[in-house]
Amino acid sequence: MSFLSQVDRRASFLIGAALALVACELFSQGEPSGEGSGGSAAVSPDVPGLSKAKRTPSKQGPWAYVLPVDHGVRADGSGKGHFRAPRFHGEHNGIDLLAPIGTPVFAACEGRAMAGASRSFGRWIHLVCPVPPGLVRSGNPHASFFYAHLNESKLPHDRWVPVGKGDTLGTVGKTGNAAAASIQPHLHLELIIQGSLRAALDERHLGNDQSSVPEAVAFLRALDERCLEPHGFQPKSGALRRARRFDPFVALTCLSHDKPSFVPAPEPLEFASSAWSKFYLARGFNVDRGPDSLLLAGN
Ligand SMILES: [Zn+2]
């Protein structure tokens, strides 16, 4: 789907005035964060370029995997990247997907996204989309994905734009607190379930906020019934949720069907990752290769 057709369909929330402001905003929001590892400028707000760079998912599902390669979970001298891994501040709030700097990162779902930068997350992208209808028990829950430590972003800062599932949002990097030499490049990916579109758009993904919402609990129950239990799929730790946060690998495995097979990372990163099978179990499919068909039937 082209960018323009997306705009047509989403005219109700992408007000024309916002488009009219694009030209001046391009030049007011382009400053790099200054925290990067020497990559290109933080902002390349040529939004129509998103559709040109869009991956064509080879398999279908409500959501899509976020990388074109799979080198598993970061495991280097500075720590481990699995969900709820120990951290000096408590626990890891997402997963760290090891990948070389410059690897494209894709939108996990169709929704709206914007870019930004901060001292700890480096260059980040915030993506919001509805929870797939088959997993909604009540209300209007929305997913809030957070991509951090990016080398570059293809989205404007501080302004929501529509994105399609599989669109290229930016590239893997080492910005923010991943800049240390001992930390290998990776995508830090978080998934929070919020009770409304407004709450998902306002979500800041701050580590010191561990509040929960009923919709996050309901999402876990629905996914458990529709995907985890039928396929004997579970993290060996048993930890799927942390307050309103959810394990992104589990959600993407249940809701997408295009994860590349795990392969060891190329040198010099080959020492720095663990395969998914170290952390997850499944009955009937190989968690490193990914399922052969969509686990969530009927969506
Ligand atoms: Zn991380």
Short mmCIF file of C-alpha atoms in Angstrom, two decimals, residues 63-250:
data_model
loop_
_atom_site.label_atom_id
_atom_site.label_comp_id
_atom_site.label_asym_id
_atom_site.label_seq_id
_atom_site.Cartn_x
_atom_site.Cartn_y
_atom_site.Cartn_z
CA TRP A 63 1.74 -8.12 12.93
CA ALA A 64 5.19 -8.48 11.34
CA TYR A 65 8.67 -9.36 12.53
CA VAL A 66 10.92 -6.35 13.06
CA LEU A 67 14.21 -7.33 11.39
CA PRO A 68 15.24 -8.89 8.05
CA VAL A 69 17.75 -11.16 9.82
CA ASP A 70 17.63 -13.04 13.10
CA HIS A 71 20.75 -13.31 15.21
CA GLY A 72 18.92 -13.99 18.45
CA VAL A 73 19.22 -12.30 21.83
CA ARG A 74 22.16 -10.10 22.78
CA ALA A 75 24.53 -11.81 25.23
CA ASP A 76 27.78 -9.89 25.55
CA GLY A 77 30.14 -8.79 28.31
CA SER A 78 27.73 -6.11 29.44
CA GLY A 79 24.70 -8.26 30.03
CA LYS A 80 21.95 -10.36 28.60
CA GLY A 81 19.11 -9.14 26.46
CA HIS A 82 16.20 -11.39 27.31
CA PHE A 83 12.94 -10.10 28.74
CA ARG A 84 13.20 -9.26 32.45
CA ALA A 85 16.95 -9.99 32.52
CA PRO A 86 18.61 -8.53 35.64
CA ARG A 87 19.67 -4.89 35.36
CA PHE A 88 21.26 -2.47 37.78
CA HIS A 89 17.92 -0.65 37.90
CA GLY A 90 15.87 -3.83 38.35
CA GLU A 91 14.84 -5.79 35.27
CA HIS A 92 15.10 -5.45 31.50
CA ASN A 93 11.87 -4.03 30.13
CA GLY A 94 12.16 -5.45 26.60
CA ILE A 95 14.33 -7.68 24.46
CA ASP A 96 17.67 -6.91 22.79
CA LEU A 97 17.86 -8.29 19.24
CA LEU A 98 21.50 -8.48 18.17
CA ALA A 99 22.14 -7.16 14.65
CA PRO A 100 24.89 -5.28 12.82
CA ILE A 101 24.74 -1.49 12.75
CA GLY A 102 22.68 -0.36 9.77
CA THR A 103 20.31 -3.35 9.72
CA PRO A 104 16.84 -2.00 8.84
CA VAL A 105 14.10 -2.21 11.44
CA PHE A 106 10.50 -2.73 10.33
CA ALA A 107 7.16 -1.61 11.70
CA ALA A 108 5.58 -4.48 13.62
CA CYS A 109 2.08 -3.30 12.78
CA GLU A 110 0.03 -0.77 10.87
CA GLY A 111 -0.51 2.37 12.91
CA ARG A 112 1.24 5.62 13.59
CA ALA A 113 4.80 6.34 14.65
CA MET A 114 7.22 9.11 15.49
CA ALA A 115 10.90 9.46 16.32
CA GLY A 116 12.78 11.09 19.16
CA ALA A 117 16.02 10.94 21.13
CA SER A 118 16.98 10.66 24.78
CA ARG A 119 20.09 10.14 26.85
CA SER A 120 19.35 6.51 27.74
CA PHE A 121 17.40 5.26 24.72
CA GLY A 122 19.43 7.16 22.12
CA ARG A 123 17.50 7.56 18.89
CA TRP A 124 14.13 5.93 19.31
CA ILE A 125 10.89 5.27 17.48
CA HIS A 126 7.50 4.95 19.15
CA LEU A 127 4.91 2.93 17.20
CA VAL A 128 1.26 2.62 18.22
CA CYS A 129 -1.34 0.32 16.69
CA PRO A 130 -4.57 -1.40 17.76
CA VAL A 131 -4.46 -4.81 19.41
CA PRO A 132 -5.65 -7.32 16.74
CA PRO A 133 -9.45 -7.76 17.03
CA GLY A 134 -9.20 -11.46 17.86
CA LEU A 135 -7.39 -10.60 21.09
CA VAL A 136 -9.66 -7.82 22.28
CA ARG A 137 -11.99 -8.84 25.11
CA SER A 138 -13.31 -5.38 25.89
CA GLY A 139 -12.56 -1.74 25.32
CA ASN A 140 -10.09 -0.42 22.79
CA PRO A 141 -6.63 -1.72 23.77
CA HIS A 142 -3.62 -0.49 21.82
CA ALA A 143 -0.04 -1.72 21.54
CA SER A 144 2.84 0.66 22.11
CA PHE A 145 6.11 -0.55 20.57
CA PHE A 146 9.37 1.20 21.41
CA TYR A 147 12.51 0.78 19.28
CA ALA A 148 15.70 2.14 20.91
CA HIS A 149 19.42 2.70 20.28
CA LEU A 150 18.82 3.27 16.56
CA ASN A 151 21.56 4.51 14.27
CA GLU A 152 19.11 6.52 12.26
CA SER A 153 15.40 7.11 11.97
CA LYS A 154 13.37 7.65 8.85
CA LEU A 155 10.56 9.41 10.70
CA PRO A 156 10.08 13.01 11.79
CA HIS A 157 10.66 13.88 15.43
CA ASP A 158 7.73 14.60 17.71
CA ARG A 159 5.06 14.28 15.05
CA TRP A 160 2.93 11.19 14.44
CA VAL A 161 2.83 9.87 10.88
CA PRO A 162 0.98 6.81 9.55
CA VAL A 163 3.08 3.71 8.88
CA GLY A 164 2.23 0.38 7.31
CA LYS A 165 3.12 -3.05 8.63
CA GLY A 166 6.63 -3.88 7.44
CA ASP A 167 7.64 -0.30 6.62
CA THR A 168 11.30 0.47 7.26
CA LEU A 169 11.44 2.81 10.25
CA GLY A 170 15.19 3.20 10.74
CA THR A 171 18.33 1.16 11.33
CA VAL A 172 19.97 -0.69 14.21
CA GLY A 173 22.65 1.25 16.07
CA LYS A 174 24.42 1.83 19.37
CA THR A 175 23.07 5.18 20.50
CA GLY A 176 22.18 6.19 24.05
CA ASN A 177 23.36 3.90 26.82
CA ALA A 178 24.26 1.22 24.26
CA ALA A 179 27.21 3.33 23.06
CA ALA A 180 29.80 1.61 25.30
CA ALA A 181 32.34 -0.48 23.40
CA SER A 182 31.47 -3.60 25.42
CA ILE A 183 27.81 -3.46 24.31
CA GLN A 184 27.24 -4.97 20.88
CA PRO A 185 24.77 -3.34 18.47
CA HIS A 186 21.19 -4.36 18.97
CA LEU A 187 17.58 -3.30 18.71
CA HIS A 188 16.06 -2.76 22.15
CA LEU A 189 12.37 -3.49 21.61
CA GLU A 190 9.59 -2.94 24.16
CA LEU A 191 5.90 -3.73 23.97
CA ILE A 192 3.35 -2.14 26.30
CA ILE A 193 -0.39 -2.76 26.16
CA GLN A 194 -2.52 0.26 27.02
CA GLY A 195 -6.26 0.62 27.40
CA SER A 196 -6.84 3.22 24.70
CA LEU A 197 -5.27 4.90 21.71
CA ARG A 198 -4.74 8.06 23.78
CA ALA A 199 -2.97 6.18 26.55
CA ALA A 200 -0.74 4.38 24.03
CA LEU A 201 0.20 7.64 22.33
CA ASP A 202 1.00 9.18 25.74
CA GLU A 203 3.05 6.15 26.87
CA ARG A 204 6.65 7.21 27.65
CA HIS A 205 8.19 3.74 28.20
CA LEU A 206 9.99 5.03 31.30
CA GLY A 207 11.61 2.25 33.29
CA ASN A 208 10.64 3.70 36.66
CA ASP A 209 6.93 3.46 35.81
CA GLN A 210 5.81 -0.11 36.48
CA SER A 211 2.09 0.58 36.71
CA SER A 212 -0.31 -1.85 35.08
CA VAL A 213 -3.65 -1.67 33.32
CA PRO A 214 -6.41 -4.32 33.10
CA GLU A 215 -6.04 -4.46 29.32
CA ALA A 216 -2.45 -5.76 29.66
CA VAL A 217 -3.68 -8.62 31.83
CA ALA A 218 -6.53 -9.32 29.39
CA PHE A 219 -4.09 -9.33 26.45
CA LEU A 220 -1.97 -11.96 28.16
CA ARG A 221 -5.03 -14.11 28.89
CA ALA A 222 -6.24 -13.87 25.30
CA LEU A 223 -2.83 -14.67 23.85
CA ASP A 224 -2.44 -17.56 26.26
CA GLU A 225 -5.77 -19.06 25.16
CA ARG A 226 -5.31 -18.45 21.43
CA CYS A 227 -1.58 -19.13 21.00
CA LEU A 228 0.56 -20.07 23.98
CA GLU A 229 -1.44 -22.91 25.48
CA PRO A 230 -2.45 -24.58 22.17
CA HIS A 231 1.16 -24.66 20.99
CA GLY A 232 2.89 -25.30 24.31
CA PHE A 233 4.77 -22.07 23.71
CA GLN A 234 6.29 -20.39 26.75
CA PRO A 235 9.39 -18.69 28.08
CA LYS A 236 11.43 -21.04 30.25
CA SER A 237 11.44 -18.34 32.93
CA GLY A 238 7.64 -18.23 32.94
CA ALA A 239 7.89 -14.44 32.78
CA LEU A 240 5.67 -13.09 30.01
CA ARG A 241 4.52 -9.83 31.51
CA ARG A 242 5.92 -7.12 33.75
CA ALA A 243 3.03 -4.87 34.81
CA ARG A 244 1.75 -3.42 31.51
CA ARG A 245 4.84 -4.64 29.61
CA PHE A 246 4.79 -7.81 27.53
CA ASP A 247 7.52 -10.01 26.03
CA PRO A 248 7.77 -8.72 22.43
CA PHE A 249 9.25 -11.97 21.08
CA VAL A 250 6.27 -13.97 22.29
#
